[in-house]
PDB file of C-alpha atoms in Angstrom:
ATOM      1  CA  MET R  74      23.310  -3.704 -18.370  1.00 75.00           C
ATOM      2  CA  GLU R  75      22.412  -6.767 -16.294  1.00 87.00           C
ATOM      3  CA  LEU R  76      18.926  -8.148 -16.931  1.00 94.00           C
ATOM      4  CA  LEU R  77      17.088 -10.402 -14.494  1.00 95.00           C
ATOM      5  CA  THR R  78      14.950 -13.385 -15.423  1.00 96.00           C
ATOM      6  CA  ILE R  79      11.513 -13.598 -13.864  1.00 96.00           C
ATOM      7  CA  GLY R  80      12.842 -16.269 -11.494  1.00 96.00           C
ATOM      8  CA  ASP R  81      15.742 -14.044 -10.432  1.00 96.00           C
ATOM      9  CA  MET R  82      13.389 -11.093 -10.024  1.00 96.00           C
ATOM     10  CA  ALA R  83      11.006 -13.165  -7.905  1.00 96.00           C
ATOM     11  CA  ALA R  84      13.812 -14.533  -5.726  1.00 96.00           C
ATOM     12  CA  ARG R  85      15.391 -11.118  -5.216  1.00 95.00           C
ATOM     13  CA  SER R  86      12.131  -9.208  -4.616  1.00 94.00           C
ATOM     14  CA  GLY R  87      10.250 -11.809  -2.578  1.00 94.00           C
ATOM     15  CA  VAL R  88       7.295 -11.492  -4.959  1.00 95.00           C
ATOM     16  CA  ALA R  89       5.882 -14.508  -6.796  1.00 97.00           C
ATOM     17  CA  PRO R  90       6.359 -14.711 -10.576  1.00 97.00           C
ATOM     18  CA  SER R  91       2.568 -14.616 -11.000  1.00 97.00           C
ATOM     19  CA  ALA R  92       2.474 -11.295  -9.120  1.00 96.00           C
ATOM     20  CA  LEU R  93       5.285  -9.914 -11.285  1.00 97.00           C
ATOM     21  CA  ARG R  94       3.335 -10.848 -14.423  1.00 97.00           C
ATOM     22  CA  TYR R  95       0.245  -9.198 -12.921  1.00 96.00           C
ATOM     23  CA  TYR R  96       2.177  -6.010 -12.061  1.00 95.00           C
ATOM     24  CA  GLU R  97       3.453  -5.939 -15.615  1.00 95.00           C
ATOM     25  CA  ARG R  98      -0.046  -6.380 -17.080  1.00 95.00           C
ATOM     26  CA  GLU R  99      -1.200  -3.527 -14.857  1.00 92.00           C
ATOM     27  CA  GLY R 100       1.624  -1.296 -16.115  1.00 90.00           C
ATOM     28  CA  LEU R 101       3.334  -1.050 -12.718  1.00 91.00           C
ATOM     29  CA  ILE R 102       6.623  -2.596 -13.898  1.00 92.00           C
ATOM     30  CA  ARG R 103       8.194  -3.189 -17.295  1.00 91.00           C
ATOM     31  CA  SER R 104      10.199  -5.943 -18.900  1.00 94.00           C
ATOM     32  CA  THR R 105      11.792  -6.625 -22.230  1.00 94.00           C
ATOM     33  CA  ARG R 106      11.495  -9.909 -24.094  1.00 93.00           C
ATOM     34  CA  THR R 107      14.109 -12.253 -25.463  1.00 92.00           C
ATOM     35  CA  GLY R 108      13.884 -13.859 -28.897  1.00 92.00           C
ATOM     36  CA  GLY R 109      12.164 -16.769 -27.143  1.00 94.00           C
ATOM     37  CA  ASN R 110       9.610 -14.354 -25.579  1.00 92.00           C
ATOM     38  CA  GLN R 111      11.027 -14.707 -22.055  1.00 94.00           C
ATOM     39  CA  ARG R 112      10.751 -11.735 -19.723  1.00 95.00           C
ATOM     40  CA  ARG R 113      13.868  -9.835 -18.678  1.00 96.00           C
ATOM     41  CA  TYR R 114      13.821  -7.069 -16.079  1.00 96.00           C
ATOM     42  CA  GLU R 115      16.265  -4.228 -15.592  1.00 92.00           C
ATOM     43  CA  ARG R 116      17.618  -4.119 -12.039  1.00 90.00           C
ATOM     44  CA  HIS R 117      15.939  -0.786 -11.290  1.00 86.00           C
ATOM     45  CA  GLU R 118      12.579  -2.565 -11.534  1.00 91.00           C
ATOM     46  CA  LEU R 119      13.463  -4.125  -8.161  1.00 91.00           C
ATOM     47  CA  ARG R 120      12.929  -0.709  -6.576  1.00 87.00           C
ATOM     48  CA  ARG R 121       9.506  -0.423  -8.140  1.00 88.00           C
ATOM     49  CA  VAL R 122       8.539  -3.899  -6.930  1.00 93.00           C
ATOM     50  CA  ALA R 123       9.795  -3.105  -3.418  1.00 90.00           C
ATOM     51  CA  PHE R 124       7.761   0.095  -3.448  1.00 86.00           C
ATOM     52  CA  ILE R 125       4.635  -1.764  -4.598  1.00 90.00           C
ATOM     53  CA  LYS R 126       5.094  -4.435  -1.950  1.00 92.00           C
ATOM     54  CA  ILE R 127       5.550  -1.957   0.910  1.00 86.00           C
ATOM     55  CA  ALA R 128       2.741   0.314  -0.273  1.00 85.00           C
ATOM     56  CA  GLN R 129       0.334  -2.625  -0.416  1.00 88.00           C
ATOM     57  CA  GLN R 130       1.337  -3.715   3.086  1.00 86.00           C
ATOM     58  CA  VAL R 131       0.255  -0.359   4.498  1.00 81.00           C
ATOM     59  CA  GLY R 132      -3.028  -0.441   2.598  1.00 83.00           C
ATOM     60  CA  VAL R 133      -2.344   1.698  -0.461  1.00 85.00           C
ATOM     61  CA  SER R 134      -4.484   0.585  -3.400  1.00 88.00           C
ATOM     62  CA  LEU R 135      -2.975  -0.538  -6.690  1.00 90.00           C
ATOM     63  CA  GLU R 136      -4.694   2.408  -8.369  1.00 91.00           C
ATOM     64  CA  GLU R 137      -2.904   4.837  -6.033  1.00 87.00           C
ATOM     65  CA  ILE R 138       0.369   2.968  -6.554  1.00 87.00           C
ATOM     66  CA  ARG R 139      -0.101   3.167 -10.329  1.00 88.00           C
ATOM     67  CA  GLY R 140      -0.654   6.922 -10.145  1.00 85.00           C
ATOM     68  CA  ALA R 141       2.423   7.420  -8.017  1.00 83.00           C
ATOM     69  CA  LEU R 142       4.649   5.273 -10.212  1.00 83.00           C
ATOM     70  CA  ALA R 143       3.431   7.124 -13.297  1.00 83.00           C
ATOM     71  CA  ALA R 144       5.155  10.222 -11.904  1.00 80.00           C
ATOM     72  CA  LEU R 145       8.543   8.474 -11.934  1.00 78.00           C
ATOM     73  CA  PRO R 146      10.882   8.793 -14.914  1.00 74.00           C
ATOM     74  CA  GLU R 147      10.542   6.021 -17.497  1.00 70.00           C
ATOM     75  CA  ASN R 148      13.989   6.083 -19.070  1.00 59.00           C
ATOM     76  CA  ARG R 149      16.189   6.325 -16.012  1.00 63.00           C
ATOM     77  CA  THR R 150      16.528   4.858 -12.567  1.00 65.00           C
ATOM     78  CA  PRO R 151      14.565   6.995 -10.087  1.00 72.00           C
ATOM     79  CA  THR R 152      16.686   9.126  -7.796  1.00 79.00           C
ATOM     80  CA  LYS R 153      16.312   9.598  -4.061  1.00 82.00           C
ATOM     81  CA  ALA R 154      14.570  12.913  -4.798  1.00 86.00           C
ATOM     82  CA  ASP R 155      12.096  11.145  -7.110  1.00 81.00           C
ATOM     83  CA  TRP R 156      11.187   8.691  -4.345  1.00 77.00           C
ATOM     84  CA  ALA R 157      10.948  11.507  -1.770  1.00 83.00           C
ATOM     85  CA  ARG R 158       8.446  13.413  -3.944  1.00 82.00           C
ATOM     86  CA  LEU R 159       6.434  10.261  -4.464  1.00 77.00           C
ATOM     87  CA  SER R 160       6.281   9.312  -0.778  1.00 77.00           C
ATOM     88  CA  ALA R 161       5.349  12.840   0.283  1.00 82.00           C
ATOM     89  CA  ARG R 162       1.997  12.365  -1.488  1.00 78.00           C
ATOM     90  CA  TRP R 163       1.001   9.670   1.003  1.00 80.00           C
ATOM     91  CA  ARG R 164       2.407  11.104   4.197  1.00 84.00           C
ATOM     92  CA  ARG R 165      -0.942  12.396   5.544  1.00 84.00           C
ATOM     93  CA  LYS R 166      -2.777   9.223   4.577  1.00 82.00           C
ATOM     94  CA  LEU R 167      -0.154   7.094   6.342  1.00 84.00           C
ATOM     95  CA  GLU R 168      -0.264   9.311   9.431  1.00 88.00           C
ATOM     96  CA  ASP R 169      -4.061   8.901   9.556  1.00 85.00           C
ATOM     97  CA  ARG R 170      -3.703   5.129   9.183  1.00 84.00           C
ATOM     98  CA  ILE R 171      -1.115   5.036  11.986  1.00 87.00           C
ATOM     99  CA  ALA R 172      -3.482   6.994  14.258  1.00 86.00           C
ATOM    100  CA  VAL R 173      -6.302   4.498  13.577  1.00 81.00           C
ATOM    101  CA  MET R 174      -3.966   1.585  14.292  1.00 83.00           C
ATOM    102  CA  GLN R 175      -2.835   3.185  17.563  1.00 85.00           C
ATOM    103  CA  ARG R 176      -6.449   3.723  18.660  1.00 77.00           C
ATOM    104  CA  LEU R 177      -7.229   0.127  17.749  1.00 74.00           C
ATOM    105  CA  ARG R 178      -4.234  -1.107  19.744  1.00 78.00           C
ATOM    106  CA  ASP R 179      -5.170   1.006  22.755  1.00 75.00           C
ATOM    107  CA  GLU R 180      -8.910   0.239  22.739  1.00 68.00           C
ATOM    108  CA  LEU R 181      -9.100  -3.332  21.481  1.00 65.00           C
ATOM    109  CA  THR R 182      -8.957  -4.990  24.881  1.00 62.00           C
ATOM    110  CA  GLY R 183     -11.853  -2.923  26.241  1.00 61.00           C
ATOM    111  CA  CYS R 184     -14.073  -2.064  23.306  1.00 59.00           C
ATOM    112  CA  ILE R 185     -13.779  -2.103  19.557  1.00 56.00           C
ATOM    113  CA  GLY R 186     -15.872   1.036  19.245  1.00 53.00           C
ATOM    114  CA  CYS R 187     -18.614  -0.526  17.148  1.00 53.00           C
ATOM    115  CA  GLY R 188     -21.653   0.968  18.875  1.00 49.00           C
ATOM    116  CA  CYS R 189     -23.131  -2.504  19.324  1.00 53.00           C
ATOM    117  CA  LEU R 190     -24.683  -1.824  22.767  1.00 45.00           C
ATOM    118  CA  SER R 191     -23.886  -5.414  23.705  1.00 50.00           C
ATOM    119  CA  LEU R 192     -21.578  -4.519  26.593  1.00 50.00           C
ATOM    120  CA  GLN R 193     -22.330  -2.500  29.730  1.00 53.00           C
ATOM    121  CA  ARG R 194     -19.661  -0.026  28.717  1.00 56.00           C
ATOM    122  CA  CYS R 195     -21.334   0.624  25.363  1.00 62.00           C
ATOM    123  CA  LYS R 196     -24.438   1.891  27.198  1.00 59.00           C
ATOM    124  CA  LEU R 197     -22.247   4.565  28.787  1.00 58.00           C
ATOM    125  CA  ILE R 198     -20.134   5.488  25.750  1.00 65.00           C
ATOM    126  CA  ASN R 199     -22.818   5.106  23.095  1.00 67.00           C
ATOM    127  CA  PRO R 200     -26.318   5.449  24.585  1.00 68.00           C
ATOM    128  CA  GLN R 201     -29.130   4.642  22.144  1.00 71.00           C
ATOM    129  CA  ASP R 202     -26.479   3.855  19.522  1.00 74.00           C
ATOM    130  CA  GLN R 203     -25.781   7.534  18.813  1.00 73.00           C
ATOM    131  CA  LEU R 204     -22.625   6.597  16.922  1.00 72.00           C
ATOM    132  CA  ALA R 205     -24.756   5.115  14.140  1.00 75.00           C
ATOM    133  CA  GLU R 206     -25.528   8.685  13.052  1.00 78.00           C
ATOM    134  CA  ARG R 207     -21.831   9.179  12.202  1.00 78.00           C
ATOM    135  CA  GLY R 208     -21.633   6.221   9.862  1.00 77.00           C
ATOM    136  CA  GLU R 209     -21.166   2.493   9.689  1.00 76.00           C
ATOM    137  CA  GLY R 210     -18.504   0.446  11.412  1.00 72.00           C
ATOM    138  CA  PRO R 211     -16.422   1.053  14.531  1.00 72.00           C
ATOM    139  CA  GLN R 212     -16.823   4.825  14.750  1.00 71.00           C
ATOM    140  CA  MET R 213     -14.954   5.217  18.042  1.00 70.00           C
ATOM    141  CA  ILE R 214     -11.870   3.818  16.341  1.00 71.00           C
ATOM    142  CA  ILE R 215     -12.089   5.131  12.769  1.00 71.00           C
ATOM    143  CA  ASN R 216     -13.761   8.470  13.518  1.00 71.00           C
ATOM    144  CA  PRO R 217     -13.297   9.336  17.198  1.00 73.00           C
ATOM    145  CA  PRO R 218     -15.039  12.346  18.757  1.00 69.00           C
TER     146      PRO R 218
END
């Protein structure tokens, strides 16, 4: 079995060694140690790091990532079916996030949906700041009618 040094793992994954050490402390990835206490990673840990990196880029919290990775087998390389089960958990959340991003893209040039009443258009869309009743932030984007 080929083991990767932390430098090799960082170069191959595109994740800094400090982040790899952090992921390990958080229990997201595992390594073994040499007699000189140097970290060595099995190649299948690259998949876990790639998953962590992508999940973080789409806004999944480390706590959610930890929970998902805990469902993967510890003593074998995860299969395609393992990854499919794991990703199915987030499908709805990702679809909701995509919808918010599309609304943001489509509305950003005209209004950010904040209910600020600072533009003429806001007086028409949000008279007397009615959107404030629905919650804080840009309600027209994150929680459209």
